[in-house]
PDB file of C-alpha atoms in Angstrom:
ATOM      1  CA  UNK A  41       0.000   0.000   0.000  1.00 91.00           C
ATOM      2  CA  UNK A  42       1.350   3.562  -0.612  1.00 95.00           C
ATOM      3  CA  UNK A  43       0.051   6.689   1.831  1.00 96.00           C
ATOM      4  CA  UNK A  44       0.114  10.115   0.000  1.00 97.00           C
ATOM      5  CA  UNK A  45      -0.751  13.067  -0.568  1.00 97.00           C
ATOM      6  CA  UNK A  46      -3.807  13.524  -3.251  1.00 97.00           C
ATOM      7  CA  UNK A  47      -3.591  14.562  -6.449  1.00 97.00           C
ATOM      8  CA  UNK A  48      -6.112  16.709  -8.618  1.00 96.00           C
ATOM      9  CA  UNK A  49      -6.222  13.366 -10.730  1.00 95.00           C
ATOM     10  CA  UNK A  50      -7.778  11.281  -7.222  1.00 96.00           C
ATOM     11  CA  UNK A  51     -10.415  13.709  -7.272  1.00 96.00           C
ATOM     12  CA  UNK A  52     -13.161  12.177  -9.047  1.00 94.00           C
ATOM     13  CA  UNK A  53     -12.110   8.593  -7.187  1.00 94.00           C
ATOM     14  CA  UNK A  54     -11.925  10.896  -3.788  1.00 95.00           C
ATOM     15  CA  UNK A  55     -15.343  12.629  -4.452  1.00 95.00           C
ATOM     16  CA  UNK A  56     -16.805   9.027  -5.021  1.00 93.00           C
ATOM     17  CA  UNK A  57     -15.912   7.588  -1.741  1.00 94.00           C
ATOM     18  CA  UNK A  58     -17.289  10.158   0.272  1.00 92.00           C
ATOM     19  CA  UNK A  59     -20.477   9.803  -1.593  1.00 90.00           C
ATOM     20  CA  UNK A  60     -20.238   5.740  -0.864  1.00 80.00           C
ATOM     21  CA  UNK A  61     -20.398   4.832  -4.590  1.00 56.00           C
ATOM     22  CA  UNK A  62     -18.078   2.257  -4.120  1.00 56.00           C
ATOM     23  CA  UNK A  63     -15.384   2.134  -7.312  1.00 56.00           C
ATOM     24  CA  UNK A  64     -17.412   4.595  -9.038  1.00 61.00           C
ATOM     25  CA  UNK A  65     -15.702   8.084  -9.622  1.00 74.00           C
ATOM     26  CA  UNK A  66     -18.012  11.398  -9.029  1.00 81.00           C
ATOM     27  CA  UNK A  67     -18.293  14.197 -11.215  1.00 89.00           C
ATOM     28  CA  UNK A  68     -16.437  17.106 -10.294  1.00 93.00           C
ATOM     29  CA  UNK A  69     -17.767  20.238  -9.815  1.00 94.00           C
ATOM     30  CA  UNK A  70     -16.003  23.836  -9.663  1.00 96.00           C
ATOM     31  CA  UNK A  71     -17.066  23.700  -6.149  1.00 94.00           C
ATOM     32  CA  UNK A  72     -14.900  20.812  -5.839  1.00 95.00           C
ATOM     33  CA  UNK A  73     -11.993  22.243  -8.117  1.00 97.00           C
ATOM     34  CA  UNK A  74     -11.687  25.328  -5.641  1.00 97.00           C
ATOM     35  CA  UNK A  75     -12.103  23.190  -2.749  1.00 97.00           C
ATOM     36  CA  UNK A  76      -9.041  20.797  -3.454  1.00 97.00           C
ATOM     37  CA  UNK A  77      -7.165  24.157  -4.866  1.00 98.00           C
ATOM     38  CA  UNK A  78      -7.314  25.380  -1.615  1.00 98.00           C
ATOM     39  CA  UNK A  79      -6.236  22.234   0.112  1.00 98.00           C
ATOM     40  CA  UNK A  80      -3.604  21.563  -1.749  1.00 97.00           C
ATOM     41  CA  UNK A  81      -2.424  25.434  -1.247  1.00 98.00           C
ATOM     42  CA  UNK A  82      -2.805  25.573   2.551  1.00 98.00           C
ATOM     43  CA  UNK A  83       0.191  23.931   4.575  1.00 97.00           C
ATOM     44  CA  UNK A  84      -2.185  22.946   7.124  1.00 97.00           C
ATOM     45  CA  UNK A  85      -4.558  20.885   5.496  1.00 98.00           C
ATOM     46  CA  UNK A  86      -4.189  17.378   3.420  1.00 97.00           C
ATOM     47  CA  UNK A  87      -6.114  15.433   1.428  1.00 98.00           C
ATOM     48  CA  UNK A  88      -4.392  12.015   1.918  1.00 98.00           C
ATOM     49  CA  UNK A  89      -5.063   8.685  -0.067  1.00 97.00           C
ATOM     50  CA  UNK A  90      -4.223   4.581   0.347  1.00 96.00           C
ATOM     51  CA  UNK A  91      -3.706   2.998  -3.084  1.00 96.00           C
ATOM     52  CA  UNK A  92      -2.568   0.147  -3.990  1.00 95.00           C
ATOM     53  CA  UNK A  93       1.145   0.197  -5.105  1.00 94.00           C
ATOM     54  CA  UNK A  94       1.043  -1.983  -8.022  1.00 94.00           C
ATOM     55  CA  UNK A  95      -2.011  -0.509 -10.009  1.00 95.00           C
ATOM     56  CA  UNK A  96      -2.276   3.007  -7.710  1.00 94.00           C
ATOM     57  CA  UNK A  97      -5.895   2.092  -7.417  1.00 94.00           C
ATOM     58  CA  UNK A  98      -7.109   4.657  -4.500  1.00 95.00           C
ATOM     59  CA  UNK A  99      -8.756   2.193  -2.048  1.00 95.00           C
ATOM     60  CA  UNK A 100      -9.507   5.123   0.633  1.00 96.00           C
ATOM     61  CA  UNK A 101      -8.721   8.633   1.554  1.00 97.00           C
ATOM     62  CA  UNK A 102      -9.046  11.196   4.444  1.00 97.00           C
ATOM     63  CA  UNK A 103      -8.231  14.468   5.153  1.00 98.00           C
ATOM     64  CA  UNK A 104      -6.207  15.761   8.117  1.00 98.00           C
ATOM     65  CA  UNK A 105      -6.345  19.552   9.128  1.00 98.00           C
ATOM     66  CA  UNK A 106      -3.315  20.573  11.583  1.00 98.00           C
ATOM     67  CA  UNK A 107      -4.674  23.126  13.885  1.00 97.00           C
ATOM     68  CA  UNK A 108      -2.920  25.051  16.140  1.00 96.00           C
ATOM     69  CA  UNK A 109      -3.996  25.993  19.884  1.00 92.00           C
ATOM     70  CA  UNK A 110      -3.768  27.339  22.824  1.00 92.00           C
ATOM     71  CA  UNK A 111      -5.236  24.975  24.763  1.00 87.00           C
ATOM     72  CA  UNK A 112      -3.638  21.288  25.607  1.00 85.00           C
ATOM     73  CA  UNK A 113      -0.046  23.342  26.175  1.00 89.00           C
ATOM     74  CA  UNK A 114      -0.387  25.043  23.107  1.00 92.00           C
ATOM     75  CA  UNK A 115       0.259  21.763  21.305  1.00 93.00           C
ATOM     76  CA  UNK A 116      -1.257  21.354  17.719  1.00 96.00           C
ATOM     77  CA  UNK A 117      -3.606  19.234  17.113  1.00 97.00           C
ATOM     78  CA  UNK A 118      -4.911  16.946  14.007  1.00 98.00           C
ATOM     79  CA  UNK A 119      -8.385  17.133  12.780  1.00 97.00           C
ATOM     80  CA  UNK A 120      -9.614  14.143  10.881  1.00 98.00           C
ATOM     81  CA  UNK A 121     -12.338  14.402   8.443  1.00 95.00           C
ATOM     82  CA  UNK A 122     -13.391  12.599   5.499  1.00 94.00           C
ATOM     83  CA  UNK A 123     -12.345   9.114   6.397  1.00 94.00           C
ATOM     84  CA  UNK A 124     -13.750   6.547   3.387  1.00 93.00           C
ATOM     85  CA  UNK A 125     -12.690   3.115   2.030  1.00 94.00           C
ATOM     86  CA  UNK A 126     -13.921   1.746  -0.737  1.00 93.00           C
ATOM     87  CA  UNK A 127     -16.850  -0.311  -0.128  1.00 89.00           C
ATOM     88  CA  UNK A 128     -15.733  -3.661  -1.553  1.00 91.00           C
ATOM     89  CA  UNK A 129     -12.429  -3.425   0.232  1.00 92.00           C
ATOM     90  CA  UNK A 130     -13.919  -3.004   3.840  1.00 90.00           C
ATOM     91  CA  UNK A 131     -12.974  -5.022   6.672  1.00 91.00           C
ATOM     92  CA  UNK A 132      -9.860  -5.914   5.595  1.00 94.00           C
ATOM     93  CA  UNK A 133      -8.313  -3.760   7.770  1.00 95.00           C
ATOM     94  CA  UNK A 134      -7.718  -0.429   5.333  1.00 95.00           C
ATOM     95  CA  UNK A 135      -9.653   1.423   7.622  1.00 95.00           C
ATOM     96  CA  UNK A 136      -7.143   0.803  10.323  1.00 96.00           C
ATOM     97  CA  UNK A 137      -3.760   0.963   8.580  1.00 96.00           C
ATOM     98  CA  UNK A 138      -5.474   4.417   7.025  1.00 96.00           C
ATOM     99  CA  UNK A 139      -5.681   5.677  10.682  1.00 97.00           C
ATOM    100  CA  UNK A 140      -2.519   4.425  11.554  1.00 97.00           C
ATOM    101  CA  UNK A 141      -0.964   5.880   9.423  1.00 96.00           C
ATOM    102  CA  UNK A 142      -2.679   9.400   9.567  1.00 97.00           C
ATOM    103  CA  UNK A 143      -1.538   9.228  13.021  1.00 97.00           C
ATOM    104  CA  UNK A 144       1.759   8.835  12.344  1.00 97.00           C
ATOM    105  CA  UNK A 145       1.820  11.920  10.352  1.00 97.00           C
ATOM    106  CA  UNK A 146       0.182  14.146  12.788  1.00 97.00           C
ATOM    107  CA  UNK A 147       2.848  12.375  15.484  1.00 97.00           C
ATOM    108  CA  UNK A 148       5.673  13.051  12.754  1.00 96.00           C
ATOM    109  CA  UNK A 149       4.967  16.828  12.887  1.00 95.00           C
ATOM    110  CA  UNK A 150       4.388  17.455  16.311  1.00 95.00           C
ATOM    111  CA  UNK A 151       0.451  17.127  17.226  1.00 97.00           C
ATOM    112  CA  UNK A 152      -0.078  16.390  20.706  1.00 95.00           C
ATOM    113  CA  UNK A 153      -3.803  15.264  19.923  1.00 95.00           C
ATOM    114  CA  UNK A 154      -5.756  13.458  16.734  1.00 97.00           C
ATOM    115  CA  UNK A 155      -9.959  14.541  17.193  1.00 96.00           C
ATOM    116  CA  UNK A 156     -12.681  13.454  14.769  1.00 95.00           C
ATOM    117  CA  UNK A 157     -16.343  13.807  14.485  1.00 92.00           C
ATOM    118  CA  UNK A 158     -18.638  11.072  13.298  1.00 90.00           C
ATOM    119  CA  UNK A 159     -22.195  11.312  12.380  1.00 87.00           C
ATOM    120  CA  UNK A 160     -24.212   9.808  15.973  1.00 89.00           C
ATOM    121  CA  UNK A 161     -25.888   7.394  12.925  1.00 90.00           C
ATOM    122  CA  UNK A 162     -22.656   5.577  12.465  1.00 89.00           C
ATOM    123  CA  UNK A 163     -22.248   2.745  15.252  1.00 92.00           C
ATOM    124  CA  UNK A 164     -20.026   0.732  13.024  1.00 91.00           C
ATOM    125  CA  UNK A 165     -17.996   3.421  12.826  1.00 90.00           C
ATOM    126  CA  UNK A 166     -17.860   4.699  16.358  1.00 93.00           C
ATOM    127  CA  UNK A 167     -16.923   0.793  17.718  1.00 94.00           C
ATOM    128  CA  UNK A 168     -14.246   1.145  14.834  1.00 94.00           C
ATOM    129  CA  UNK A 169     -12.721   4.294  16.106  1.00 96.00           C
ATOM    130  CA  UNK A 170     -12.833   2.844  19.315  1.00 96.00           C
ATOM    131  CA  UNK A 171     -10.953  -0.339  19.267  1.00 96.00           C
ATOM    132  CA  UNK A 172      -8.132   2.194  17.387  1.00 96.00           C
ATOM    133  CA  UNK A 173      -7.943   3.786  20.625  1.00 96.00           C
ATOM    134  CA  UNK A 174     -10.147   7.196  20.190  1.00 96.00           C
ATOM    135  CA  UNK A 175     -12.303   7.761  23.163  1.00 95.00           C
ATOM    136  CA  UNK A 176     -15.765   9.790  23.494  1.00 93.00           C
ATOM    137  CA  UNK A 177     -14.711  12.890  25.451  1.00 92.00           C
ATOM    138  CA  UNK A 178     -16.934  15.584  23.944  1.00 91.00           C
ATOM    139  CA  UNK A 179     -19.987  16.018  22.206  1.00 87.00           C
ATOM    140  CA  UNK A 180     -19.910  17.507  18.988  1.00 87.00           C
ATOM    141  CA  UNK A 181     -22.581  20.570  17.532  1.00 88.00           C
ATOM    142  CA  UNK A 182     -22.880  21.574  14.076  1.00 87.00           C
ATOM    143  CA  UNK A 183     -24.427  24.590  12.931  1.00 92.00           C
ATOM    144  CA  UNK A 184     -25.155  24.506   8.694  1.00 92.00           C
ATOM    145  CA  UNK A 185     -25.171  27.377   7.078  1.00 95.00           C
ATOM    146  CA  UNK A 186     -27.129  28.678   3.763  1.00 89.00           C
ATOM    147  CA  UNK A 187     -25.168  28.779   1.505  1.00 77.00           C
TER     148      UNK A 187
END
């Protein structure tokens, strides 16, 4: 497996997981064009992918945001969002290397903290995210906006 940084040509494949269309690539919007412009332009955020390393076939992504603080000792911290593997390739443990691994890069540049949000819906995912270690300390509020 190779971890790295996203490309403008993952995009489609990117914007497909996080719909949950399995292998199936998403059309990209200019929404979506500015969006990953801005990512890719902003030293603080990611968009990282696991593909496979003989075919490069993206099997999941996630994006880490590195946020700075004052709280925690001032330490950084990493912001996961955006977690998806592909849907025929689940339970294999990709989910879990894809964490691991997202943790080591937030370790590798200083974070003293990894946080995440998932949707209350998601039990699969929450016992996932637990048996990697993450614990429920907070309660998370959203507030959408009109756009």
């Amino acid at each position: 497996m190779i971890f790295r940084i996203a490309t403008r040509d993952d995009l489609p494949v990117v914007l497909g997981l996080l719909a949950d269309a399995g292998e199936e690539r998403a059309e990209v919007t200019e929404a979506h064009e500015r969006a990953f412009a801005a990512i890719e332009a902003d030293p603080r955020n990611e968009m990282l992918v696991l593909a496979e390393a003989g075919t490069g076939t993206v099997l999941g992504c996630l994006q880490l945001t590195y946020v700075p603080g004052l709280g925690q000792g001032g330490c950084e911290r990493a912001l996961v969002e955006a977690v998806r593997v592909r849907a025929d390739r689940r339970g294999g443990g990709l989910g879990a290397e894809l964490m691991r691994l997202a943790v080591v890069r937030a370790r590798g540049r200083g974070c003293g903290l990894v946080q995440l949000t998932s949707n209350k819906q998601r039990a699969d995912a929450h016992r996932f995210y637990e048996r990697l270690g993450f614990a429920r300390s907070h309660e998370g509020f959203k507030l959408r906006l009109e756009q």
